[in-house]
Short mmCIF file of C-alpha atoms and ligand atoms in Angstrom, two decimals:
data_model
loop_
_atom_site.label_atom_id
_atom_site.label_comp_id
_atom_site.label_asym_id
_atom_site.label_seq_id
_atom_site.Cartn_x
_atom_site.Cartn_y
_atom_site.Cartn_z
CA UNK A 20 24.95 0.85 -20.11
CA UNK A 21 28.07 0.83 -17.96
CA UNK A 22 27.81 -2.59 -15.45
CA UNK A 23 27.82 0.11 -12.56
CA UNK A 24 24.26 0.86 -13.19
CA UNK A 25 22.77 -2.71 -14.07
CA UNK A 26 24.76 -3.72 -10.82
CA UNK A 27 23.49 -1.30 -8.65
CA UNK A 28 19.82 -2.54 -10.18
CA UNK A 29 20.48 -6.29 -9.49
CA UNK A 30 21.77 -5.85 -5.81
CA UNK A 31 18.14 -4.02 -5.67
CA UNK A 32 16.19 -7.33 -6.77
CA UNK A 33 18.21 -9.62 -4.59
CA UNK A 34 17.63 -7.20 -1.52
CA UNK A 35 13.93 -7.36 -2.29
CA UNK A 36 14.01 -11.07 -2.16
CA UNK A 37 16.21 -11.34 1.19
CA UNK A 38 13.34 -9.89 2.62
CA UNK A 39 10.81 -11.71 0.72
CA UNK A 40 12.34 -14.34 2.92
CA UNK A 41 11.12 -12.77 6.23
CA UNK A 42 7.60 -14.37 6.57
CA UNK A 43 5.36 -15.39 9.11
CA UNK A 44 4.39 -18.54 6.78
CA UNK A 45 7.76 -20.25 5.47
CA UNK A 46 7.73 -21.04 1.64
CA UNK A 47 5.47 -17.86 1.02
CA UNK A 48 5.77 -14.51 2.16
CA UNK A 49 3.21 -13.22 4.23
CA UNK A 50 3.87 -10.23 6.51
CA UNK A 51 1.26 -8.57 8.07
CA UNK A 52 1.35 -5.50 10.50
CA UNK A 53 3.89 -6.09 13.33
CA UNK A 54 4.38 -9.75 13.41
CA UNK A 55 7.69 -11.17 14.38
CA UNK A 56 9.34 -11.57 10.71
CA UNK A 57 9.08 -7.39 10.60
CA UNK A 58 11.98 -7.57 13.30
CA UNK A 59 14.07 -9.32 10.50
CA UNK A 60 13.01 -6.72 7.91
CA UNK A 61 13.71 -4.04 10.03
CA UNK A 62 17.43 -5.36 11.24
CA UNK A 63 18.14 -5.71 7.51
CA UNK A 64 16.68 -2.46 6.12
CA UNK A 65 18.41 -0.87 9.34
CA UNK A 66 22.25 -2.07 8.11
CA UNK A 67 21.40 -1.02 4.70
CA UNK A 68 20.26 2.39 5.85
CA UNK A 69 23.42 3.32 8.65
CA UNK A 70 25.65 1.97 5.81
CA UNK A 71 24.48 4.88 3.58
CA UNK A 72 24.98 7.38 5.84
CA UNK A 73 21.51 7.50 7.69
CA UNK A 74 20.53 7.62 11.25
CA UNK A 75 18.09 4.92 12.04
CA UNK A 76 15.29 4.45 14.51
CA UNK A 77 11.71 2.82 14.86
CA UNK A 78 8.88 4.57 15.39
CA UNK A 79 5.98 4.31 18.02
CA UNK A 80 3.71 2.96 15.06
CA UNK A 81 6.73 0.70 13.85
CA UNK A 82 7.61 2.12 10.77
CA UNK A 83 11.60 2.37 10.46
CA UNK A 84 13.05 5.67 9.45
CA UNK A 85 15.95 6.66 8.28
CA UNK A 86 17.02 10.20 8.62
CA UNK A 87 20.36 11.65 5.70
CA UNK A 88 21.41 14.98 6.83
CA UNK A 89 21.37 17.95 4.58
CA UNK A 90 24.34 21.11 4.35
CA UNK A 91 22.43 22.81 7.51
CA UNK A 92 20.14 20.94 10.05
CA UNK A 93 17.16 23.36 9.33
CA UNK A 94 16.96 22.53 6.20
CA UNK A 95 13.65 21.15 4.43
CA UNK A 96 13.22 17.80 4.04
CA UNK A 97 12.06 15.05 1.51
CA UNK A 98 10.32 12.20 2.40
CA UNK A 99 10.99 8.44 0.21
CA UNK A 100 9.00 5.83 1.14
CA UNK A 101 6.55 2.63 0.95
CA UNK A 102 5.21 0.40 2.68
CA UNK A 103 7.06 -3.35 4.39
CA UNK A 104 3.57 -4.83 5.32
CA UNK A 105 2.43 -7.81 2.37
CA UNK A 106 -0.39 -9.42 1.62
CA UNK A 107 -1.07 -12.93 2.37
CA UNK A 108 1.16 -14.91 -0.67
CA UNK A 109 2.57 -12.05 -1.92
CA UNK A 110 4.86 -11.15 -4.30
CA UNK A 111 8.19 -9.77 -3.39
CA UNK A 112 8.11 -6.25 -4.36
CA UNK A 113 5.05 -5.06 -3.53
CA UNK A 114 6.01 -1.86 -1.28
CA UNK A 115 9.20 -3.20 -0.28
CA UNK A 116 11.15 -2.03 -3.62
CA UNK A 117 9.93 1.66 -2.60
CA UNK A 118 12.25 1.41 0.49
CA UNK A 119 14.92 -0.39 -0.68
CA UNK A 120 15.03 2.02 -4.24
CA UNK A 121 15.62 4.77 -1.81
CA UNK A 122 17.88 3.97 -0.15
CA UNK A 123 19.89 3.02 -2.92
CA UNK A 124 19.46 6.40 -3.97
CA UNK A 125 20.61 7.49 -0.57
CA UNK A 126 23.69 5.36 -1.28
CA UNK A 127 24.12 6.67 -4.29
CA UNK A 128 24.75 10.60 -2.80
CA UNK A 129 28.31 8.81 -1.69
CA UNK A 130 27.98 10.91 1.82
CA UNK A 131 27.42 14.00 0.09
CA UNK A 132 24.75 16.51 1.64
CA UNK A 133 21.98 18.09 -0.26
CA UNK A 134 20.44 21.55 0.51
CA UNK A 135 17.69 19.36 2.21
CA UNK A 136 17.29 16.70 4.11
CA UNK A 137 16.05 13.05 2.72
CA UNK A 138 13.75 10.71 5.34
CA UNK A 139 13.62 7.39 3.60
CA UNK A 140 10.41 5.73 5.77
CA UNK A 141 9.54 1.81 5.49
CA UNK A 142 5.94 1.87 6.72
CA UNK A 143 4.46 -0.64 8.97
CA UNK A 144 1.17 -1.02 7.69
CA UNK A 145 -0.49 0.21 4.05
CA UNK A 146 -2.79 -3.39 3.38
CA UNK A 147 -5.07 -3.61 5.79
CA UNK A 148 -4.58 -7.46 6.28
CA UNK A 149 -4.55 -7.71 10.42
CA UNK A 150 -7.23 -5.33 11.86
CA UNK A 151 -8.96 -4.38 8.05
CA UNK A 152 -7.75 -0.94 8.32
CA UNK A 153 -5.40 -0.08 5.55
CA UNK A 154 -2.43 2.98 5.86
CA UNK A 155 -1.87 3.01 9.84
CA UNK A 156 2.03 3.27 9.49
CA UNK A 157 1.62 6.68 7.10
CA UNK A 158 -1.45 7.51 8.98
CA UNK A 159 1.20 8.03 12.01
CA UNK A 160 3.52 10.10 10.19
CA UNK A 161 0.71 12.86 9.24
CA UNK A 162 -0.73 12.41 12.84
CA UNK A 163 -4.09 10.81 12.27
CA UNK A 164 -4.28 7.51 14.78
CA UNK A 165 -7.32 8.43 16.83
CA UNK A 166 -7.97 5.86 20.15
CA UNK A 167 -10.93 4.40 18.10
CA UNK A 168 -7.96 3.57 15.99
CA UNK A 169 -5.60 1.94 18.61
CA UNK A 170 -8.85 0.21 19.54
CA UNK A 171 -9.33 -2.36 16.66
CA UNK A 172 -9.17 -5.41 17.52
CA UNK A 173 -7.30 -8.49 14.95
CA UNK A 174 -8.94 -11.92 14.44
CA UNK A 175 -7.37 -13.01 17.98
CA UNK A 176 -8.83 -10.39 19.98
CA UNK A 177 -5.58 -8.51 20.47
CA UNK A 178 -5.75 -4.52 19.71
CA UNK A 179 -3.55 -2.24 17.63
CA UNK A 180 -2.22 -1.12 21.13
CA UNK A 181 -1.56 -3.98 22.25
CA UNK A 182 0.20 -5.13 18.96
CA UNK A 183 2.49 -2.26 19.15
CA UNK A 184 3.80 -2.82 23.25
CA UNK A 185 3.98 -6.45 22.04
CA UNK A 186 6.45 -5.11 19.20
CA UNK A 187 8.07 -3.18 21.80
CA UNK A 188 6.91 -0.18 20.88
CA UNK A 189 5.12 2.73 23.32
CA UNK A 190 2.11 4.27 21.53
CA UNK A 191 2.53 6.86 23.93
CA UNK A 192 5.41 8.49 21.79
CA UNK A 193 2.80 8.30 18.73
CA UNK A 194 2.71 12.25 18.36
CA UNK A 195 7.09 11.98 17.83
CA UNK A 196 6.32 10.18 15.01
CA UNK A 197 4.56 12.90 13.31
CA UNK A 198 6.45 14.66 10.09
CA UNK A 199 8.63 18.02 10.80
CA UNK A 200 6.93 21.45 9.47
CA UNK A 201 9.66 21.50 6.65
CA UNK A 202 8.74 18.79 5.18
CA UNK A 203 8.01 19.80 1.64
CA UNK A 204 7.31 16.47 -0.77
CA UNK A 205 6.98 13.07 -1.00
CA UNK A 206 8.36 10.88 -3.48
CA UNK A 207 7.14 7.01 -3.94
CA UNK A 208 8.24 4.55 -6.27
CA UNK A 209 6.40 1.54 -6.09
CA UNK A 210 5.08 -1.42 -9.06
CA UNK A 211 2.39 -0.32 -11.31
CA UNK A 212 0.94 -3.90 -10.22
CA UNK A 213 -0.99 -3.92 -13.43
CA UNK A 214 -1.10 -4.45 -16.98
CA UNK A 215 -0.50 -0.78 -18.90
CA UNK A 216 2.78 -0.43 -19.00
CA UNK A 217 4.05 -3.52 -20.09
CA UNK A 218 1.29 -3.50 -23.07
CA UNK A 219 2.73 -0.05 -24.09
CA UNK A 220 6.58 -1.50 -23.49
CA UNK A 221 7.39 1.06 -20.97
CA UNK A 222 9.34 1.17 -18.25
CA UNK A 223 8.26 3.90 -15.86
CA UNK A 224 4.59 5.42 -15.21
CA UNK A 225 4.02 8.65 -13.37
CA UNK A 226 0.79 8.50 -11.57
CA UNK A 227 -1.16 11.68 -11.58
CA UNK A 228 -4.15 10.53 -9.29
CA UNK A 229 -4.60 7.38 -7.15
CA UNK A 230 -8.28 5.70 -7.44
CA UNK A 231 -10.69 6.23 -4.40
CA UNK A 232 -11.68 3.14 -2.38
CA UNK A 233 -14.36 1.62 -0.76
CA UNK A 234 -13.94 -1.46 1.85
CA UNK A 235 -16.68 -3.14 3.92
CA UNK A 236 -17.42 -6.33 5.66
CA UNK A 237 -21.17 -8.16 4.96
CA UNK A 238 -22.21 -10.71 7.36
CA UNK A 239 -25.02 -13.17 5.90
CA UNK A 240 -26.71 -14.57 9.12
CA UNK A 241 -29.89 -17.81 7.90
CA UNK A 242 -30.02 -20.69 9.50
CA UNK A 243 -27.68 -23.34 9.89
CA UNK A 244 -29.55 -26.17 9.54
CA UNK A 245 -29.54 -30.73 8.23
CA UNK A 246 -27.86 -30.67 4.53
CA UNK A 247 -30.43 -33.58 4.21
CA UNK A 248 -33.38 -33.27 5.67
CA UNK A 249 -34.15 -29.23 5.42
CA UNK A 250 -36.32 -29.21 2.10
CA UNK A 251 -35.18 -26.51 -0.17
CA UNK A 252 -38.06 -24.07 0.10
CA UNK A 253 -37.90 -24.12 4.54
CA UNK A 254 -33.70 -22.93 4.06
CA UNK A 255 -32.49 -19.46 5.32
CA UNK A 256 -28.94 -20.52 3.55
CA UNK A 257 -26.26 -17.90 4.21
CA UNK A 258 -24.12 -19.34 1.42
CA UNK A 259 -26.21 -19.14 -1.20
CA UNK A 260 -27.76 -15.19 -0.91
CA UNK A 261 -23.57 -14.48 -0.50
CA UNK A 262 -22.89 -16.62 -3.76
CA UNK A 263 -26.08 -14.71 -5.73
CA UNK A 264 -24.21 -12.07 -4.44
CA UNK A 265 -21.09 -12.11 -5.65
CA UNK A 266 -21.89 -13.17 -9.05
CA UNK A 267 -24.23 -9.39 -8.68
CA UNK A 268 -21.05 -8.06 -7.83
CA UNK A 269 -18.92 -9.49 -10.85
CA UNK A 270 -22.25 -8.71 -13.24
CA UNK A 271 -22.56 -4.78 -11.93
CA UNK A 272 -18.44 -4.32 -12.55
CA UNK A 273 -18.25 -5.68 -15.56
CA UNK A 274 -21.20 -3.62 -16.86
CA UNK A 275 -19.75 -0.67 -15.36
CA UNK A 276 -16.03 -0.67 -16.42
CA UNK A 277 -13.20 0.79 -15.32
CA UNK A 278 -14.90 0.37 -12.08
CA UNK A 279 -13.40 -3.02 -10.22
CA UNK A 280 -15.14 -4.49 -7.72
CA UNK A 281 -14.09 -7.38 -5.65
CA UNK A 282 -15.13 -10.16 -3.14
CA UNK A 283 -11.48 -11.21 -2.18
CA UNK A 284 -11.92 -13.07 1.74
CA UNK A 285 -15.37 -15.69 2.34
CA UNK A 286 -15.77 -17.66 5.67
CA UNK A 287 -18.74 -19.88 5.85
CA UNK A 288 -19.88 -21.41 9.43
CA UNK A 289 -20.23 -23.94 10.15
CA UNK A 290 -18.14 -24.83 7.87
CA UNK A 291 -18.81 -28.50 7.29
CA UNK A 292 -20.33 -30.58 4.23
CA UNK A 293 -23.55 -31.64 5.24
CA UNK A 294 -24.84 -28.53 6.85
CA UNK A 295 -26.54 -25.60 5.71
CA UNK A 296 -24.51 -22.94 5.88
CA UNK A 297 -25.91 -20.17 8.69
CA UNK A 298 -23.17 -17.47 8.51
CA UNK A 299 -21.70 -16.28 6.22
CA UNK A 300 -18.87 -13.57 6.08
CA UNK A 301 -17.41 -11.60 2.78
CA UNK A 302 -15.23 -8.98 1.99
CA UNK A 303 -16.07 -6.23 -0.60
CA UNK A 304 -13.69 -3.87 -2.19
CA UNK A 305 -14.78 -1.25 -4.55
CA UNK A 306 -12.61 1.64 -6.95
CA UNK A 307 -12.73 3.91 -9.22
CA UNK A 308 -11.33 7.43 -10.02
CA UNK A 309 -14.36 9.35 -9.78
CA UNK A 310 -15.69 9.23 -6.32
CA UNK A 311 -19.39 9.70 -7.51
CA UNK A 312 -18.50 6.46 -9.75
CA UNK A 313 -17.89 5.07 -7.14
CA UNK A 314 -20.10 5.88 -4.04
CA UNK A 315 -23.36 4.85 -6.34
CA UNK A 316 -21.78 1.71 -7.38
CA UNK A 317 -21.31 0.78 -3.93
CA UNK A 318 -24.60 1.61 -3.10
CA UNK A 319 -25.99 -0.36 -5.89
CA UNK A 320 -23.70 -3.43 -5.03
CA UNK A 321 -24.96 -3.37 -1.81
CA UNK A 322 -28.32 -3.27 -2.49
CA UNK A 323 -27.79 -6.65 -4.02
CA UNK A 324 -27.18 -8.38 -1.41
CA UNK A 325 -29.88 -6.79 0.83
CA UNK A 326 -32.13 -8.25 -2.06
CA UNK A 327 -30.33 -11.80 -2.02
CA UNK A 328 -30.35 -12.28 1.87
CA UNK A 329 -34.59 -11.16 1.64
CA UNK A 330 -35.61 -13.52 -0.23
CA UNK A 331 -34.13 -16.25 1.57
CA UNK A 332 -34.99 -14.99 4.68
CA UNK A 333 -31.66 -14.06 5.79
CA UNK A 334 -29.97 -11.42 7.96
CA UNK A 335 -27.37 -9.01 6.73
CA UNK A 336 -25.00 -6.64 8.30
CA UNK A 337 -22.91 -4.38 6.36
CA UNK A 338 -20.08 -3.06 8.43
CA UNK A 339 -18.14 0.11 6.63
CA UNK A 340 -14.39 -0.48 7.12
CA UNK A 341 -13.01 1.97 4.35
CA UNK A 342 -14.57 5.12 2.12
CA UNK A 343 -11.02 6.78 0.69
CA UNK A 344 -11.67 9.58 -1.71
CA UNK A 345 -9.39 9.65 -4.99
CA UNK A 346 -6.67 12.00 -4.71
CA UNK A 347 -4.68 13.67 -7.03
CA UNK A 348 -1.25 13.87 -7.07
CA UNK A 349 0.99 17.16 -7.15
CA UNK A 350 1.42 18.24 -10.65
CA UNK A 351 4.52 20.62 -9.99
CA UNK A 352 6.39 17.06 -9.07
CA UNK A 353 4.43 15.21 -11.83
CA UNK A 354 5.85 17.51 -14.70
CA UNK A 355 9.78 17.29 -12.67
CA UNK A 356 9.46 13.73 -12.53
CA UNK A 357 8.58 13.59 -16.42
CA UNK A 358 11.29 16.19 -17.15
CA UNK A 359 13.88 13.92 -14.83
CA UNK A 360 13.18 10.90 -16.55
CA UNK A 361 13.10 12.47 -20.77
CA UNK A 362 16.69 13.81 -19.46
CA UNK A 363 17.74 10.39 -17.71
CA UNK A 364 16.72 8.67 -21.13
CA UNK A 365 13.46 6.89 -20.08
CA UNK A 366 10.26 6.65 -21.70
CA UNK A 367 7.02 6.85 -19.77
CA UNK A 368 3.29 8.36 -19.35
CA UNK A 369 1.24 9.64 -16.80
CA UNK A 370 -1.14 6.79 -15.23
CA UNK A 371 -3.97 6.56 -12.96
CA UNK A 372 -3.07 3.98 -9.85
CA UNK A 373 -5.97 1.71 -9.46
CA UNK A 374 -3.93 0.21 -6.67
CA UNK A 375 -4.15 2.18 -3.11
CA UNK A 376 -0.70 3.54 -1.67
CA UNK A 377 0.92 5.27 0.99
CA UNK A 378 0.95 8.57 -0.95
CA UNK A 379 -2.75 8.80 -0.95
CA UNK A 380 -2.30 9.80 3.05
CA UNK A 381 0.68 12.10 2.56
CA UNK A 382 -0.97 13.70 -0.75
CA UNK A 383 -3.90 16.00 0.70
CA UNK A 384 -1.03 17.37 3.21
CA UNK A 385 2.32 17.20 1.77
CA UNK A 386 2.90 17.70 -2.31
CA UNK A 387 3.18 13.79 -3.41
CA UNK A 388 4.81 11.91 -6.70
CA UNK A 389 5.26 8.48 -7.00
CA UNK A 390 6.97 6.67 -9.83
CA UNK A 391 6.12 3.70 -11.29
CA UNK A 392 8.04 0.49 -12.60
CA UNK A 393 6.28 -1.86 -15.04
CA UNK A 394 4.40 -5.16 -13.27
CA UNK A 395 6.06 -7.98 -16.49
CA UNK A 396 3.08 -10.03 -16.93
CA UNK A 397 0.58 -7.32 -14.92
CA UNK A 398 0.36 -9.83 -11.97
CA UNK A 399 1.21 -8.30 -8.23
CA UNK A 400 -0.47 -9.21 -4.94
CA UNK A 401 0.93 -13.14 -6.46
CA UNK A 402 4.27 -14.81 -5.64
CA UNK A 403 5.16 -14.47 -9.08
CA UNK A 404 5.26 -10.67 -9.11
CA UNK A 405 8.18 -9.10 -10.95
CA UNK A 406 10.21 -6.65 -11.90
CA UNK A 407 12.79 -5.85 -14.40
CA UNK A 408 16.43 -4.93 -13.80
CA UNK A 409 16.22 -2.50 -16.81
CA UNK A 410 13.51 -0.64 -15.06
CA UNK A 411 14.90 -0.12 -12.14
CA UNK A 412 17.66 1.24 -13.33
CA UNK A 413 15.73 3.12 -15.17
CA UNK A 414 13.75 4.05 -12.12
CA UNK A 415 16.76 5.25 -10.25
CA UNK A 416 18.28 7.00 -12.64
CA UNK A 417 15.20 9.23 -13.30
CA UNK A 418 15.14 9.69 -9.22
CA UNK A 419 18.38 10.78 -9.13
CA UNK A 420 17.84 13.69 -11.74
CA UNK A 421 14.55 14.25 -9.73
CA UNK A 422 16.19 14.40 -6.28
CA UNK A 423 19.49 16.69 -8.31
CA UNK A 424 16.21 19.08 -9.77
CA UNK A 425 14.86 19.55 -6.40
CA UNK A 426 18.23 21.10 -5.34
CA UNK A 427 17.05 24.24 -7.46
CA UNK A 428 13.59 24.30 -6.32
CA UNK A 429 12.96 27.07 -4.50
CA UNK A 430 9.52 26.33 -3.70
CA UNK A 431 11.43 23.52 -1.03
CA UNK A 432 12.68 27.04 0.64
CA UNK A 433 9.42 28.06 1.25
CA UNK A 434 9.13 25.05 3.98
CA UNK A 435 12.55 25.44 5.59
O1 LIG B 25 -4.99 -2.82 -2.13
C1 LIG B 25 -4.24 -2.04 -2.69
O2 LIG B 25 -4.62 -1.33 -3.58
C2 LIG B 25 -2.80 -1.92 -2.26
O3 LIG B 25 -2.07 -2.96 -2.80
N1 LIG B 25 -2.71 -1.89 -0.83
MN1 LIG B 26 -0.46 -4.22 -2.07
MN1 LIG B 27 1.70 -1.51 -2.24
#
C-alpha cells in the first residue's frame, strides 16, 4: 500500500482526536448539543472544509455544512454526513469520523467537479444528551422541528430556542436549512460501535437496516423518610422498586435476545446516606429490529416497574421521550457500496446497526447507505473507542469508487 493512502488515513485519526480535544469537561470529551466547545469544532471542521474546495456556513439548527460544487449548479446533489454531538466520556470517533472521512474524500476530488454536487453536513445533535431528544440537527435538514420541539427545556431550564440564539443562531431561518429537491442519497460512514466485525476480522460493514428504538423517562415517587427509624414494612422506598426494576429489565433482555435493553442515567433524591430514598428517576432504552419485538418488550418492561412501585406503595410516571421505528436502508446503494468496496479490495458483509444514526431520519425520505468501520475491541460510547488506520483507508477507498459509481447513475438524474 503506497504511504499516500496510509497517510491520508493517519491525518484522519489525528483530526478526530484534535477535536476529541474540544470538550466541555477537560481530560474527557463530552460535547453535548450547542455548548461552547462546538464553536472550536466548528472553526476547525470549517478550515478543513474551505481548504478542500467547499463553501462553508452554519445552519439555524447549528449543524455546519459544507457545500463542493458540481460541472453545472443544477445539478443533483449527495449528502455525507454524521453527527459532532458526543456522549458524556466518549470516545473520539463516535460521529465525528463520518465528517471528517468526507471531507477527506472531498479533498481527495483535488478541485475537480462531479456531475453532482457533494454537501458534507456535521450535525449538531444525533444523542439526545441535553434535552433527551435524539436527531434534532438531521431532523432540521428534512424539515421536521415542530415548536413543541424548540420548546424542550435542558436540565437548567433553558429551551432548544433559546440554546440556539445563545449559539448565535436565529431559529427563524430553520426552514433554509431544509435539503434542496435534488437531493438524491445519503451516504454515512460511521463505527460499527460493536463487536461483529472485529470477531469476523473485517474491516468494513454495510448496514442494510438500523434497529428501532424506544426511550422513556420513569419517575419512582415513595416517601423519603429516617434511614433509622422507618421500620422496613411502613417504607414507600423509591430506590428499591427502581433497583427490582432494573434487575426485571436485565432478566426480560437477556431472556429475550437480540433485544437490548438498558437503564443507562439513575438520580436518587434526596440523595443522602441515611435517608430513604423518595424519588427516584431512571432512564430506559429499548431496541430491536423488529418493531413488534420491540413495542411488546417495552410494554412488558414497563409493566415491571408498575408492579415494583405497587407493592411498595410507590408512585410512578412513565414519560415517553422516543418510539423510532426500524428502518431499512436503500438497497440500490447497499449492493453499489458492496460492488465499490469488492473492486477497491475490501472485504465486508451486510450488518444490522443496533446503534441509532443520523441516516435513520434521512432514510424514509432520501435513499440512505452508510458504511461501517470495525469498533477493535467492540467498545464505543467509552474513551477508549478505536479505530484502525487500515480501515479507514479501507473505508475511503471503497467511498471513492462509490462516489466515482454514482457518476454513472442515472437514477441521480432523475432528481436534478
Ligand atoms: O444511542 C445510539 O444508538 C447512538 O450512539 N446515538
Ligand atoms: Mn453515539
Ligand atoms: Mn453515532
Amino acid at each position: 500500500m503506497s504511504v499516500t493512502f496510509t497517510a491520508r488515513a493517519t491525518r484522519v485519526i489525528s483530526r478526530c482526536r484534535q477535536l476529541a480535544a474540544c470538550t466541555e469537561v477537560p481530560g474527557e470529551t463530552t460535547r453535548p448539543f450547542l455548548v461552547p466547545s462546538m464553536h472550536q469544532v466548528h472553526g476547525l471542521v470549517r478550515n478543513w472544509m474551505e481548504a478542500a474546495g467547499m463553501t462553508v456556513h452554519v445552519d439555524a439548527m447549528g449543524n455546519i455544512r459544507g457545500l463542493y460544487p458540481a460541472t453545472t449548479p443544477e445539478a443533483p446533489r449527495l449528502i455525507l454526513a454524521s453527527h459532532l454531538d458526543t456522549v458524556p466520556n466518549a470516545g473520539p470517533f463516535d460521529g465525528v469520523l463520518g465528517v471528517v472521512v468526507a471531507v477527506t474524500l472531498i479533498e481527495q476530488l483535488h478541485g475537480q467537479p462531479l456531475p453532482y454536487a457533494i454537501e458534507v453536513i456535521g450535525f449538531s445533535e444525533e444523542e439526545g444528551v441535553r434535552y433527551a431528544k435524539p436527531f434534532l440537527g438531521s431532523l432540521a435538514v428534512v424539515g421536521k422541528i415542530t415548536r413543541e420541539i424548540l420548546a424542550l427545556t435542558d436540565n437548567e431550564g433553558i429551551t432548544i430556542e433559546q440554546a440556539l440564539l445563545d449559539f448565535n443562531l436565529d431559529p427563524t431561518q430553520l426552514p433554509d436549512a431544509i435539503l434542496p429537491q435534488n437531493t438524491f442519497a445519503y451516504l454515512e460512514l460511521h463505527i460499527e460501535q460493536g463487536p461483529v466485525l472485529e470477531s469476523e476480522d473485517l474491516p468494513l460493514g454495510i448496514v442494510d437496516r438500523i434497529a428501532g428504538q424506544t426511550r422513556a423517562q420513569l419517575i419512582f415517587t415513595g416517601q423519603a423518610n429516617h434511614a433509622g427509624t422507618t421500620p422496613m414494612h411502613l417504607r414507600h422506598d423509591a430506590m428499591a422498586a427502581a433497583a427490582e426494576w432494573i434487575t426485571a429489565v436485565e432478566d426480560y433482555a437477556s431472556s429475550h435476545q437480540p433485544l437490548v435493553a438498558t437503564v443507562g442515567k439513575v438520580e436518587t433524591l434526596p440523595g443522602a446516606t441515611n435517608v430513604i430514598p423518595g424519588k427516584v428517576t431512571a432512564s430506559l432504552d429499548v431496541r430491536h429490529a423488529d418493531d413488534a419485538i420491540r413495542k411488546t418488550a417495552a410494554a412488558s418492561i414497563l409493566q415491571c416497574a408498575k408492579t415494583a412501585a405497587e407493592k411498595r406503595g410507590v408512585q410512578l410516571t412513565i414519560n415517553p421521550q422516543l418510539d423510532h421505528p426500524a428502518v431499512p436502508l436503500n438497497s440500490r446503494l447497499i449492493t453499489m457500496l458492496q460492488e465499490a468496496a469488492a473492486h477497491a479490495g475490501h472485504r465486508s458483509r451486510t450488518i444490522t446497526s443496533g446503534a441509532g444514526h443520523d441516516a435513520m431520519i434521512l432514510a424514509p425520505v432520501i435513499p440512505s447507505a452508510m458504511l461501517f468501520l470495525r469498533s477493535p475491541a467492540g467498545l464505543s460510547h467509552h474513551r477508549d473507542e478505536n479505530v484502525l488506520p487500515q480501515d479507514v483507508e479501507a473505508a475511503i477507498a471503497t467511498a471513492m469508487e462509490f462516489l466515482a459509481r454514482l457518476r454513472d447513475d442515472k437514477t441521480k438524474d432523475t432528481h436534478a
